Tab-separated table of C-alpha atoms and ligand atoms in Angstrom:
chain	number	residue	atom	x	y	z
A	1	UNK	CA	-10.068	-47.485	-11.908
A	2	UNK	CA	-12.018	-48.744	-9.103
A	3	UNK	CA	-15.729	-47.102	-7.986
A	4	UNK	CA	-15.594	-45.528	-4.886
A	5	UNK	CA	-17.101	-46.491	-2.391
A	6	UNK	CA	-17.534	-43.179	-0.378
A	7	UNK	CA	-17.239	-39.844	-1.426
A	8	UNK	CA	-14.304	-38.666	-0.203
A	9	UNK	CA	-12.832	-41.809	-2.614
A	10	UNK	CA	-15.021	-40.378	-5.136
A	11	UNK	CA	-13.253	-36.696	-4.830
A	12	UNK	CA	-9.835	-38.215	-4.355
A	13	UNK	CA	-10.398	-39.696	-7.758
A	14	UNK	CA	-11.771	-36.372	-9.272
A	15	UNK	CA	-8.680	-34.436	-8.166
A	16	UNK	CA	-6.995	-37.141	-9.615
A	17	UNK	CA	-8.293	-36.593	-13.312
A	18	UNK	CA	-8.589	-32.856	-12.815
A	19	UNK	CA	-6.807	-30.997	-15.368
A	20	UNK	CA	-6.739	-27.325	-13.500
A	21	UNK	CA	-5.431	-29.359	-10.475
A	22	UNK	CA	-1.851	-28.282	-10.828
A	23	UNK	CA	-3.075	-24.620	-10.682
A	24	UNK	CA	-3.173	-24.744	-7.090
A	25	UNK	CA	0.360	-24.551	-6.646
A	26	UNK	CA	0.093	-20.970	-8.545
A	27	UNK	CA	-1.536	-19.559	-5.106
A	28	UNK	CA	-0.739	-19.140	-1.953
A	29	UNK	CA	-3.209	-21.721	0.327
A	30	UNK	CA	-2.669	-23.444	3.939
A	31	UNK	CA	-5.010	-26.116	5.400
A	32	UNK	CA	-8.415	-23.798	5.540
A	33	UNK	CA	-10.538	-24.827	3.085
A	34	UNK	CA	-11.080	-21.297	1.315
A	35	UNK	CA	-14.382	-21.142	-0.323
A	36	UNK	CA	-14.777	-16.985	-0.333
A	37	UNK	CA	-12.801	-16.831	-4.229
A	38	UNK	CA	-16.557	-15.153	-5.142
A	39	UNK	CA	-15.633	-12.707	-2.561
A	40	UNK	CA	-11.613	-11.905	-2.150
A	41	UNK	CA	-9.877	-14.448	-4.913
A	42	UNK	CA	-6.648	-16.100	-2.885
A	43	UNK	CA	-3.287	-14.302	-3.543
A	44	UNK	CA	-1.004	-15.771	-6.597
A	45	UNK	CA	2.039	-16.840	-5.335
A	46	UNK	CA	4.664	-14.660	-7.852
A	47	UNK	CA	2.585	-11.721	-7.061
A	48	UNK	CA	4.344	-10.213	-4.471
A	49	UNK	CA	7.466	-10.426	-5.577
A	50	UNK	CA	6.335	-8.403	-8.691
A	51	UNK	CA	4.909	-5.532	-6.439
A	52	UNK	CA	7.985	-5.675	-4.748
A	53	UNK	CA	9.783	-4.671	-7.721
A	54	UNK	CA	7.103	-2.412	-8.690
A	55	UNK	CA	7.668	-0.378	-5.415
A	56	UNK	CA	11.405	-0.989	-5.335
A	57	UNK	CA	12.701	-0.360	-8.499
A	58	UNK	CA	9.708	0.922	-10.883
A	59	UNK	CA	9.201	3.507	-8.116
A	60	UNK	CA	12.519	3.499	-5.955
A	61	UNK	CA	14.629	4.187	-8.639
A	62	UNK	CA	13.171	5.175	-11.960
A	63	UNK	CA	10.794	7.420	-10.061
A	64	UNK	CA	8.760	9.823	-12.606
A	65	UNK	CA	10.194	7.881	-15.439
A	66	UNK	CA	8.322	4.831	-14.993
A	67	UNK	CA	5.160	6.384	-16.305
A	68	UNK	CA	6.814	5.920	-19.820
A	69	UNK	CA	9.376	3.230	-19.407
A	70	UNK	CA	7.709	0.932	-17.231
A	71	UNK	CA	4.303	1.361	-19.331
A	72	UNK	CA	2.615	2.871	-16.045
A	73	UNK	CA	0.478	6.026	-18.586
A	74	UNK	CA	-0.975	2.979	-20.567
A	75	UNK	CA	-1.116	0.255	-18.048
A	76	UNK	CA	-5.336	0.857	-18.059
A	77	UNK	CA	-5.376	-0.306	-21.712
A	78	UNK	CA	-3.213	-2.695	-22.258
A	79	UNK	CA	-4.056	-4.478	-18.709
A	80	UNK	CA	-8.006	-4.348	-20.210
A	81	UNK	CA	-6.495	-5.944	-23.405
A	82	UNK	CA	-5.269	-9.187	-21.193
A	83	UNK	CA	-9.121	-8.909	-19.343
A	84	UNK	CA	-10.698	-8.903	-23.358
A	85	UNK	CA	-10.398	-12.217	-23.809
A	86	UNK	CA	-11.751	-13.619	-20.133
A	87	UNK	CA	-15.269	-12.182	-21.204
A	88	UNK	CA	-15.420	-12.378	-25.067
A	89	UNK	CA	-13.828	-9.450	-26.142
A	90	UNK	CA	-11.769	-8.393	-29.146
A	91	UNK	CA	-9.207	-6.293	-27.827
A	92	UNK	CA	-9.657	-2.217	-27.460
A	93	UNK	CA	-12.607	-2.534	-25.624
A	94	UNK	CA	-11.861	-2.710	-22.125
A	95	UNK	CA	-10.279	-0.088	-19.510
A	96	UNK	CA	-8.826	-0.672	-16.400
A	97	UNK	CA	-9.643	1.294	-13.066
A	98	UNK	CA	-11.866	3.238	-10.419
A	99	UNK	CA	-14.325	0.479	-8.424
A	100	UNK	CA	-16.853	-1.142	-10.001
A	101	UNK	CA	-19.557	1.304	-8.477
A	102	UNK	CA	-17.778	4.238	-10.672
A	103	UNK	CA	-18.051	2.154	-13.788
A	104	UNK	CA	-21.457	1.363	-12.970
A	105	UNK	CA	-22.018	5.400	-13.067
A	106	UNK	CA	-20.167	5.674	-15.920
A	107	UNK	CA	-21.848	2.844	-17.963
A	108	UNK	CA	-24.967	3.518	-17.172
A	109	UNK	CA	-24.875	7.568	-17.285
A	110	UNK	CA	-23.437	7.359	-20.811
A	111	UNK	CA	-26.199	4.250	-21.904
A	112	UNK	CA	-29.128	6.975	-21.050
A	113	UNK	CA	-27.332	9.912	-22.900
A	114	UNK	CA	-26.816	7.629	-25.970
A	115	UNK	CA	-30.790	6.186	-25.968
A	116	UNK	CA	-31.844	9.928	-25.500
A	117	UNK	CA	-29.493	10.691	-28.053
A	118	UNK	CA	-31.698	7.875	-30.423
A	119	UNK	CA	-34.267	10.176	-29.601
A	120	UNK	CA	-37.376	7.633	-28.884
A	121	UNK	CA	-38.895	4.460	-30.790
A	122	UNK	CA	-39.864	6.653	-34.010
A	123	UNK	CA	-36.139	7.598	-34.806
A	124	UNK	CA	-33.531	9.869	-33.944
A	125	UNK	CA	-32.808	13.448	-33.775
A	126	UNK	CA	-35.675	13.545	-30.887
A	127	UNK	CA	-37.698	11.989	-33.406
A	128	UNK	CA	-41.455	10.945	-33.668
A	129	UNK	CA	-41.185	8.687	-30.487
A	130	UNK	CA	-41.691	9.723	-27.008
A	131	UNK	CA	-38.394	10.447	-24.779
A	132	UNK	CA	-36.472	7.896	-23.547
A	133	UNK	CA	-36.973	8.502	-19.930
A	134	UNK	CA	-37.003	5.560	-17.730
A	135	UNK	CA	-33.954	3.073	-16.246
A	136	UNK	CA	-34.696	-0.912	-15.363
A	137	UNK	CA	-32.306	-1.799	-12.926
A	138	UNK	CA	-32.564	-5.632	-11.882
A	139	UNK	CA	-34.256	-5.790	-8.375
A	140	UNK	CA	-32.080	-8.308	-6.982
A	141	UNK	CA	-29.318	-6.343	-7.529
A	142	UNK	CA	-25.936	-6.397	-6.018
A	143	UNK	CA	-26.886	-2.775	-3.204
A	144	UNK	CA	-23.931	-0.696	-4.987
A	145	UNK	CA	-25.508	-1.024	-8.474
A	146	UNK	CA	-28.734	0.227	-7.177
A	147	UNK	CA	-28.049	3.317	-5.441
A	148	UNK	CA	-26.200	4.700	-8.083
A	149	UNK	CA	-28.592	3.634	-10.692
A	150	UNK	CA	-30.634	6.254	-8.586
A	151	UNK	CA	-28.278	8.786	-8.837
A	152	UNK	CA	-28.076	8.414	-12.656
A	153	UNK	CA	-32.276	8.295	-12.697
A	154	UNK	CA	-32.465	11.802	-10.734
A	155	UNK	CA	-29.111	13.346	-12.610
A	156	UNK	CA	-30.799	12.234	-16.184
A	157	UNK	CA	-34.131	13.182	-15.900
A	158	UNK	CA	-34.920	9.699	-16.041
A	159	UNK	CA	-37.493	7.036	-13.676
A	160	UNK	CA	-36.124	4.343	-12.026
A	161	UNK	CA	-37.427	0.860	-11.967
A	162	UNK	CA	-36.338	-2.347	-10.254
A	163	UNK	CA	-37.681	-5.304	-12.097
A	164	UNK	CA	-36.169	-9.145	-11.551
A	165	UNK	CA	-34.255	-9.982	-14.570
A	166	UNK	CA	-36.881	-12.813	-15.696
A	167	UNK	CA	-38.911	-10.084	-15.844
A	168	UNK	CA	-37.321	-7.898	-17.967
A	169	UNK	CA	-38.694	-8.455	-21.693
A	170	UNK	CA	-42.035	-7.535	-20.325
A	171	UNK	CA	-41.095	-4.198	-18.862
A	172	UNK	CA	-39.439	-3.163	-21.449
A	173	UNK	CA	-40.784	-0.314	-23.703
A	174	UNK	CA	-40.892	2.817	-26.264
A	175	UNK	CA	-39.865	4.783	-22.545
A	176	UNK	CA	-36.775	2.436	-21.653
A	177	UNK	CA	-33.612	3.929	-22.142
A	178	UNK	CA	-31.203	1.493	-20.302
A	179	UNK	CA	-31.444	-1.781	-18.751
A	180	UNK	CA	-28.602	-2.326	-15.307
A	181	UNK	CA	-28.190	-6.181	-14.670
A	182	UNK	CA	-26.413	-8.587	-12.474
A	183	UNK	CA	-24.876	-11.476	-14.881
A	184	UNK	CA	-24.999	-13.589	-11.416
A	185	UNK	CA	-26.865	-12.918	-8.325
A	186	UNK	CA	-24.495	-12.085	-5.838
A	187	UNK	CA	-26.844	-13.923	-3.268
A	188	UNK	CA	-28.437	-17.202	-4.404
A	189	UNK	CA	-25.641	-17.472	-7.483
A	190	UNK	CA	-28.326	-18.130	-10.188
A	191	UNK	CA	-26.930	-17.057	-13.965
A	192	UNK	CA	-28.978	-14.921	-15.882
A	193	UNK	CA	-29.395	-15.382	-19.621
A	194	UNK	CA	-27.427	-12.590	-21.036
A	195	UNK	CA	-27.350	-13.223	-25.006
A	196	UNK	CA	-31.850	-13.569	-24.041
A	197	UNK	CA	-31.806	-10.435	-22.142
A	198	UNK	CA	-29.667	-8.772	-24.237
A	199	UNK	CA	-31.156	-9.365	-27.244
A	200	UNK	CA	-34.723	-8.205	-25.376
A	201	UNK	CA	-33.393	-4.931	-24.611
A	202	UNK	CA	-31.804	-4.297	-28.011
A	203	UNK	CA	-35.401	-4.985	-29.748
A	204	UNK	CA	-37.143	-2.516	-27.631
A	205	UNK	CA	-34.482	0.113	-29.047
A	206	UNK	CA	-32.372	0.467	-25.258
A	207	UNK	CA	-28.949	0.132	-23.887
A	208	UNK	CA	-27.970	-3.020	-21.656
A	209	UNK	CA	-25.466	-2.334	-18.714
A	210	UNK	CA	-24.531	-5.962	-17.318
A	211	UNK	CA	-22.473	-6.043	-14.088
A	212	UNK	CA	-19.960	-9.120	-14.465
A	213	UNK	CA	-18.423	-9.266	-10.727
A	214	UNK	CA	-19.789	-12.692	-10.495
A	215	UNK	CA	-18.719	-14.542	-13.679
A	216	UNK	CA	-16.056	-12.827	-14.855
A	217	UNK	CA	-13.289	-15.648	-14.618
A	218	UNK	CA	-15.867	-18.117	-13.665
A	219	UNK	CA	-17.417	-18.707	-16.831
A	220	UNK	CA	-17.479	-17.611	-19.779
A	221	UNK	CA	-19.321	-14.216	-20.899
A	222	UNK	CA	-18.889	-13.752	-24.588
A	223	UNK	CA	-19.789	-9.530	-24.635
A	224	UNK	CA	-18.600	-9.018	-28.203
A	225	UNK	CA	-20.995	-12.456	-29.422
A	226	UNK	CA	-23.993	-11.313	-27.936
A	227	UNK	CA	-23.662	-7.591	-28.820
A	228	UNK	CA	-23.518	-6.294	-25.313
A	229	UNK	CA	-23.813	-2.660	-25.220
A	230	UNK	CA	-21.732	-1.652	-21.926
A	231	UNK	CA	-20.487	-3.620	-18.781
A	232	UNK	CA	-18.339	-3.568	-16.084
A	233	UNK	CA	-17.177	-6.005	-13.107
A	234	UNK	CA	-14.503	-6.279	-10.047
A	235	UNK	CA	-11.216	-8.353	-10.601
A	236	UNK	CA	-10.505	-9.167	-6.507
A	237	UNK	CA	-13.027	-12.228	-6.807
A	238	UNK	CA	-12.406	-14.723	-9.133
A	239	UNK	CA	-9.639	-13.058	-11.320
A	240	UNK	CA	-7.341	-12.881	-7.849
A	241	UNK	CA	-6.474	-8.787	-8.349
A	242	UNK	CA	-6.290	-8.388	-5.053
A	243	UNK	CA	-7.819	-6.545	-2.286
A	244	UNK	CA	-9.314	-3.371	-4.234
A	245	UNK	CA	-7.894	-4.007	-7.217
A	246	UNK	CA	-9.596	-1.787	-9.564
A	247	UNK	CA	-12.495	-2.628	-11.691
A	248	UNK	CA	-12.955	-2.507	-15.703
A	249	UNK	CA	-14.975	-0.864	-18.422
A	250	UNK	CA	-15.946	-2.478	-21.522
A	251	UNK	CA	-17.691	-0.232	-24.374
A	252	UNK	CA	-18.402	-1.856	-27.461
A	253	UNK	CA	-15.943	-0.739	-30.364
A	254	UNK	CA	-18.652	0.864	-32.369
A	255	UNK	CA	-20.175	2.940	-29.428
A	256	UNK	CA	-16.893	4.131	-28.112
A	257	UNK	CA	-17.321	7.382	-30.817
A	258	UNK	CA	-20.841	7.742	-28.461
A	259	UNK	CA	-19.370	7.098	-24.783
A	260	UNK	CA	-19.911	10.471	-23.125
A	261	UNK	CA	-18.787	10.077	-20.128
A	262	UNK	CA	-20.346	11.591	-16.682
A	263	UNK	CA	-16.789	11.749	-15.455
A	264	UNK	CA	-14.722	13.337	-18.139
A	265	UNK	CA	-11.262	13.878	-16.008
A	266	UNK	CA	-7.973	14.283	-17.691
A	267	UNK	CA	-6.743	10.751	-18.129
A	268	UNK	CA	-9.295	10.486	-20.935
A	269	UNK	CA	-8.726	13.712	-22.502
A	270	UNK	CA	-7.491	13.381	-26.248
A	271	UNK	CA	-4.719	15.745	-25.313
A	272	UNK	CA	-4.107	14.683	-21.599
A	273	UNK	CA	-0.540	16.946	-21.577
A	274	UNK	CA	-1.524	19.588	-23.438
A	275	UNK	CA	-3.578	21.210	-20.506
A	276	UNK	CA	-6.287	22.808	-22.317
A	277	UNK	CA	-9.650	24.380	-20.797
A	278	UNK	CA	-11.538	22.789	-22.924
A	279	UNK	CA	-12.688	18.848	-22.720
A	280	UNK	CA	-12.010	16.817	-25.560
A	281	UNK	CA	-12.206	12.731	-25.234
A	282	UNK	CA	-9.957	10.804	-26.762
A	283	UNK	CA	-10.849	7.849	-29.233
A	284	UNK	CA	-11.334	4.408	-28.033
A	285	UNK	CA	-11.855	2.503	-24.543
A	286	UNK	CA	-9.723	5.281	-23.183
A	287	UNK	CA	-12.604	7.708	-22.695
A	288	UNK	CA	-13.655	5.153	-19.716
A	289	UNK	CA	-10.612	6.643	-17.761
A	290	UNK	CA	-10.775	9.355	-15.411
A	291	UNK	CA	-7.777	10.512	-13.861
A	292	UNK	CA	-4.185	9.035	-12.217
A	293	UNK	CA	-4.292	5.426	-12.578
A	294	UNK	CA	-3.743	3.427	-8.937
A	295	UNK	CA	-0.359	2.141	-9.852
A	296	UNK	CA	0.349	0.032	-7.054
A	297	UNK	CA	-3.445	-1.984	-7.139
A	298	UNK	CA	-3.327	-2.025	-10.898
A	299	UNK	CA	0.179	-3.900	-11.250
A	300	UNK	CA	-0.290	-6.389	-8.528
A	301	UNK	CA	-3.700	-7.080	-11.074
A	302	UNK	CA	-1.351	-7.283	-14.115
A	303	UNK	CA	1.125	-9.437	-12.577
A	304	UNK	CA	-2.414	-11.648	-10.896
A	305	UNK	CA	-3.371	-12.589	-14.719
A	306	UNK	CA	-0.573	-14.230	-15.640
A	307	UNK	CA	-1.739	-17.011	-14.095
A	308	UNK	CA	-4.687	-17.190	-16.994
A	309	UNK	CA	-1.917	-16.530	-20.186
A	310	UNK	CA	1.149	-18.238	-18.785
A	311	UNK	CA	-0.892	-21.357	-18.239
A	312	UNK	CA	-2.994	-21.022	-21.500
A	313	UNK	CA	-5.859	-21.953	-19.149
A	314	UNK	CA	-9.245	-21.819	-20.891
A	315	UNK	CA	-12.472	-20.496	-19.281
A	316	UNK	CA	-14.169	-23.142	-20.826
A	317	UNK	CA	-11.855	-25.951	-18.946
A	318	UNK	CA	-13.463	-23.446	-15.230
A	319	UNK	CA	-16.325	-23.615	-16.391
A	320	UNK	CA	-16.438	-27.064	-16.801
A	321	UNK	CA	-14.742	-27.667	-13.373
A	322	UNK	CA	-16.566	-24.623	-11.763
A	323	UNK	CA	-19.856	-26.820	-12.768
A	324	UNK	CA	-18.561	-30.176	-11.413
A	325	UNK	CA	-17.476	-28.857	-8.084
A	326	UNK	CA	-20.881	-27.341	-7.380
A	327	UNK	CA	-22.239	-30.741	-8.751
A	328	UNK	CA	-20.395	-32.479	-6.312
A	329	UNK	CA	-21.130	-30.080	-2.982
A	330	UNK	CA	-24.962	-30.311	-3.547
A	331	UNK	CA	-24.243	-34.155	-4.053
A	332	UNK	CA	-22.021	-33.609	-0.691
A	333	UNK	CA	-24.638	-31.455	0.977
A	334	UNK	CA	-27.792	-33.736	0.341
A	335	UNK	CA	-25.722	-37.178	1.526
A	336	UNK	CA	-24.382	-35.505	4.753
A	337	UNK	CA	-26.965	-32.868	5.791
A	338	UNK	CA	-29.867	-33.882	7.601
A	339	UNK	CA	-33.183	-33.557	5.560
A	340	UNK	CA	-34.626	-29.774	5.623
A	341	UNK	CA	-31.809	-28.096	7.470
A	342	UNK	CA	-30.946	-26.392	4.198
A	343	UNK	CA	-31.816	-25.315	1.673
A	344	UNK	CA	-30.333	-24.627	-2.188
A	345	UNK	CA	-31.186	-21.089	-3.062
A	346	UNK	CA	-29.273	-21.801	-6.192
A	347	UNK	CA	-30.744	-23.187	-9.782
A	348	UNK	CA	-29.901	-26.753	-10.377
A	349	UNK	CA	-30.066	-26.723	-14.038
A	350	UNK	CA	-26.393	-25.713	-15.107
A	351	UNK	CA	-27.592	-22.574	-17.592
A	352	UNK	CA	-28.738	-21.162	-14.675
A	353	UNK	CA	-26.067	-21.429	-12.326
A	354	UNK	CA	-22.898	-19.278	-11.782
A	355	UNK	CA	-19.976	-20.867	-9.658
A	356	UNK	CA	-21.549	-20.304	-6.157
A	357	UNK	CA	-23.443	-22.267	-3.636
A	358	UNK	CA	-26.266	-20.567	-1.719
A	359	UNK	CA	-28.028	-22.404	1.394
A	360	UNK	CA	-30.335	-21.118	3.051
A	361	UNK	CA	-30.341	-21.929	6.813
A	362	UNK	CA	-31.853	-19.881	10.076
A	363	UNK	CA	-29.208	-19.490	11.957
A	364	UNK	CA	-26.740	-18.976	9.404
A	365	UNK	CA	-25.019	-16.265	10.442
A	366	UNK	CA	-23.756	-18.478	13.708
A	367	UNK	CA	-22.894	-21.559	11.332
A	368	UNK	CA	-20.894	-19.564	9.006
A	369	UNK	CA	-19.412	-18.486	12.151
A	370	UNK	CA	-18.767	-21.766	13.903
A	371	UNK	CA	-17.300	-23.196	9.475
A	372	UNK	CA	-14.880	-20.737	9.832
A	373	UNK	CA	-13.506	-21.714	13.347
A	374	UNK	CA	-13.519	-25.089	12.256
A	375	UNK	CA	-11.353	-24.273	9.112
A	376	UNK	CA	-14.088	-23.799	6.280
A	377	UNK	CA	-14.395	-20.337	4.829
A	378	UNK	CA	-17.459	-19.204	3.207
A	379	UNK	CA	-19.439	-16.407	4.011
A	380	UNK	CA	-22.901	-15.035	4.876
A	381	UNK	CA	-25.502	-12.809	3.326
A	382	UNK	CA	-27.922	-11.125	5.468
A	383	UNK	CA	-30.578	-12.445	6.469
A	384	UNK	CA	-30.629	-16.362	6.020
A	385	UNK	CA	-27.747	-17.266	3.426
A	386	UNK	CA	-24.561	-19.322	3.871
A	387	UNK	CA	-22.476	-18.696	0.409
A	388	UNK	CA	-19.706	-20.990	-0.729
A	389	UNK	CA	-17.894	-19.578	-4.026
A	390	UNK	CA	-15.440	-22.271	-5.818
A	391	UNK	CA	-12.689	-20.999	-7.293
A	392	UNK	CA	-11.582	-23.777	-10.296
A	393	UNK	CA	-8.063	-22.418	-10.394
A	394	UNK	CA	-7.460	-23.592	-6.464
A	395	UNK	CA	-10.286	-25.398	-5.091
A	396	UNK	CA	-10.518	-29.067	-5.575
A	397	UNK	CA	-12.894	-31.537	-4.805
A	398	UNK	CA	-11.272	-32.985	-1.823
A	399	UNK	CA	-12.310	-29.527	-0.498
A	400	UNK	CA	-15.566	-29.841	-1.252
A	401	UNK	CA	-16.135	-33.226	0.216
A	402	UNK	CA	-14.499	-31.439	3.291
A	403	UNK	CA	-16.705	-28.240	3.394
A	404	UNK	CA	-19.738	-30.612	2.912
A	405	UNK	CA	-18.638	-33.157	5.563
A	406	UNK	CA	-17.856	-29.895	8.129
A	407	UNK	CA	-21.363	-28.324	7.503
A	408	UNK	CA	-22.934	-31.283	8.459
A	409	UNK	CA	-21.010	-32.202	11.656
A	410	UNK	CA	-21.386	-27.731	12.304
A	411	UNK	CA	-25.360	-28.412	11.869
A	412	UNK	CA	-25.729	-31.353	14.120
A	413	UNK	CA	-24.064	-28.947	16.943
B	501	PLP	C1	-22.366	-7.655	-8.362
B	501	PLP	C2	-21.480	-6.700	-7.636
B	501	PLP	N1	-21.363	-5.428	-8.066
B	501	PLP	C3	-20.550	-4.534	-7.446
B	501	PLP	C4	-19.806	-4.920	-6.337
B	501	PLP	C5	-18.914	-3.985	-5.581
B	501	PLP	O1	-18.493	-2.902	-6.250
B	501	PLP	P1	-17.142	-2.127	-5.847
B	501	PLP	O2	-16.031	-2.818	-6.591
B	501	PLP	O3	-17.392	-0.755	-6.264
B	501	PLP	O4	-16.973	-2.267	-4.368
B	501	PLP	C6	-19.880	-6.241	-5.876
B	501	PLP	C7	-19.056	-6.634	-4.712
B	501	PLP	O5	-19.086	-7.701	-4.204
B	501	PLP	C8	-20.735	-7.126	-6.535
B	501	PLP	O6	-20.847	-8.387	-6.101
């Protein structure tokens, strides 16, 4: 093969020896150059002929009967069971539904009730050590994570403290009951080191609560290798569930007998037909449900992953890919933009990175504007940020080039 000599040659010959490239033709794309995947993933082409069917026949026809014989009662678990793997999980582990934000309540609500449980550093029972009463929640949080990790502060007795992840293992103490982290900045797109932080926030006796919206399908996560306590994420961005598609729960197996949840509704009741007074949770990832699954949002997610199994695609292949097509865009970026008209607010050392590109750029709000006119979708983040997310599954390199090439020409005026 020949070097090329420009590169738009160059991507031509990436795309070219791309093994996800044939993935494209799973989704539904036109000539816009869609780099939002970190914010609504692009729509699978066979999905909408399976919520047709849903709504037609599941629900036309077998009405009430599809909660058994289409599998809609247990559609939570086993639709978490095809999620396991994407982030490292055995199966049993992960529960589908509610939005992130909820699981974020649950998660974290249940983390403090199991470290008070502990009772403080000198043992359990409410032993020797002093209460458990304080929450680190990462200060460069994603907003929803942070209000309600002050709602779960003031309902559990507990102080709230933002602290940047980096920061973490030095704030941690005898006090800390549960640490609430971003696995990738929604904003600049940097990766922070889970299995570090983790493993920080175990030795200090605490609970980590990691918040996977960003990575989850990007790269991988591995919850059940580094021991990961509780987390939670979104499947509209880069797992494609759709607008709203609901969110997932994953408690670690041997925790689940622990998981008291702040939102104990029916759906996770031992004995959800039998009607009783009394709460009683059921066993496993089950006690992260709360009540009537959202049927409709849920299947058009089940039907959304096939595209991982059916393919046998492996997260390590995105990854890889995920990594060369940021590569490639800052490459793009620094040959095309003028000098000091943006700026990378993302990590250039791969272990830090997640599969976004932040610039930073004044005006930013009026470029992203002016990129998406011209047929370049990315999107802004108040005050200064342009964000491009790249989906490996659909966006190739020839796209990047493109975005790159667009920028430039939208920056020159
Ligand atoms: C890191 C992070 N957490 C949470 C959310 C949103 O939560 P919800 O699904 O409840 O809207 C987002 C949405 O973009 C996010 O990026």
């Amino acid at each position: 093969m020949s070097e090329p000599t420009s590169l738009a040659g160059e991507a031509e010959q990436l795309d070219a020896a791309d093994g996800l490239a044939a993935m494209r033709e799973r989704f539904v794309l036109d000539d816009v150059t869609y780099l939002d995947g970190n914010s609504l993933g692009a729509l699978p082409a066979h999905v909408p002929a399976r919520v047709a069917d849903v709504v037609a026949r599941q629900w036309g026809e077998l009405r009430i009967r599809s909660w058994e014989e289409s599998g809609w009662w247990t559609a939570p678990e086993r639709i978490g069971d095809r999620i396991a793997p994407l982030v490292g999980a055995a199966a049993g582990q992960v529960v589908v539904g509610d939005s992130t934000s909820v699981n974020v309540f649950k998660a974290l609500v249940a983390a403090v009730r199991m470290a008070q449980e502990d009772g403080g550093a000198g043992g359990g029972d409410g032993g020797a050590g002093p209460v458990r009463d304080e929450i680190l929640v990462d200060a460069t949080t994603f907003p929803t994570d942070g209000y309600i990790a002050e709602s779960a502060a003031r309902m559990t007795g507990c102080a709230l403290r933002a602290v940047a992840p980096a920061e973490v293992p030095g704030a941690l103490g005898d006090r800390t009951a549960a640490v609430l982290l971003n696995h990738v900045d929604y904003r600049s797109g940097r990766l922070h080191d889970l299995p570090g932080l983790t493993a920080a926030v175990h030795a200090a006796g605490a609970y980590a609560v990691w918040d996977l919206c960003h990575s989850a399908g990007a790269l991988p996560v591995g919850l059940d290798e580094h021991g990961v306590d509780l987390a939670v994420g979104c499947t509209y961005k880069y797992l494609n569930g759709g607008p709203g598609s609901p969110a997932y729960l994953y408690v670690r197996r041997d925790l689940q007998p622990r998981f008291d949840s702040p939102l104990p509704g029916w759906n996770s009741h031992a004995e959800p037909f039998g009607m009783r007074p009394a709460y009683a949770p059921a066993s496993g990832a089950v006690r992260g449900r709360v009540g009537t699954p959202d049927i409709l949002s849920l299947l058009a997610l089940d039907a959304a992953l096939d595209v991982w199994d059916e393919d046998a695609v492996s997260v390590a292949a995105v990854r890889a890919k995920s990594l060369a097509l940021t590569d490639f865009f800052l490459r793009c970026v620094g040959a095309y933009v003028p000098d000091g008209r943006v700026e990378s607010v993302t990590p250039a050392a791969h272990a830090e990175r997640g599969s976004q590109v932040a610039l930073r750029c004044d005006d930013a709000g009026e470029v992203m504007k002016r990129l998406i006119e011209r047929g370049v979708v990315g999107d802004y983040r108040a005050p200064d940020v342009l964000r491009f997310g790249f989906t490996p599954l659909y966006v190739g390199f020839a796209d990047v080039e493109r975005a790159a090439r667009v920028l430039a020409r939208t920056l020159a005026g």
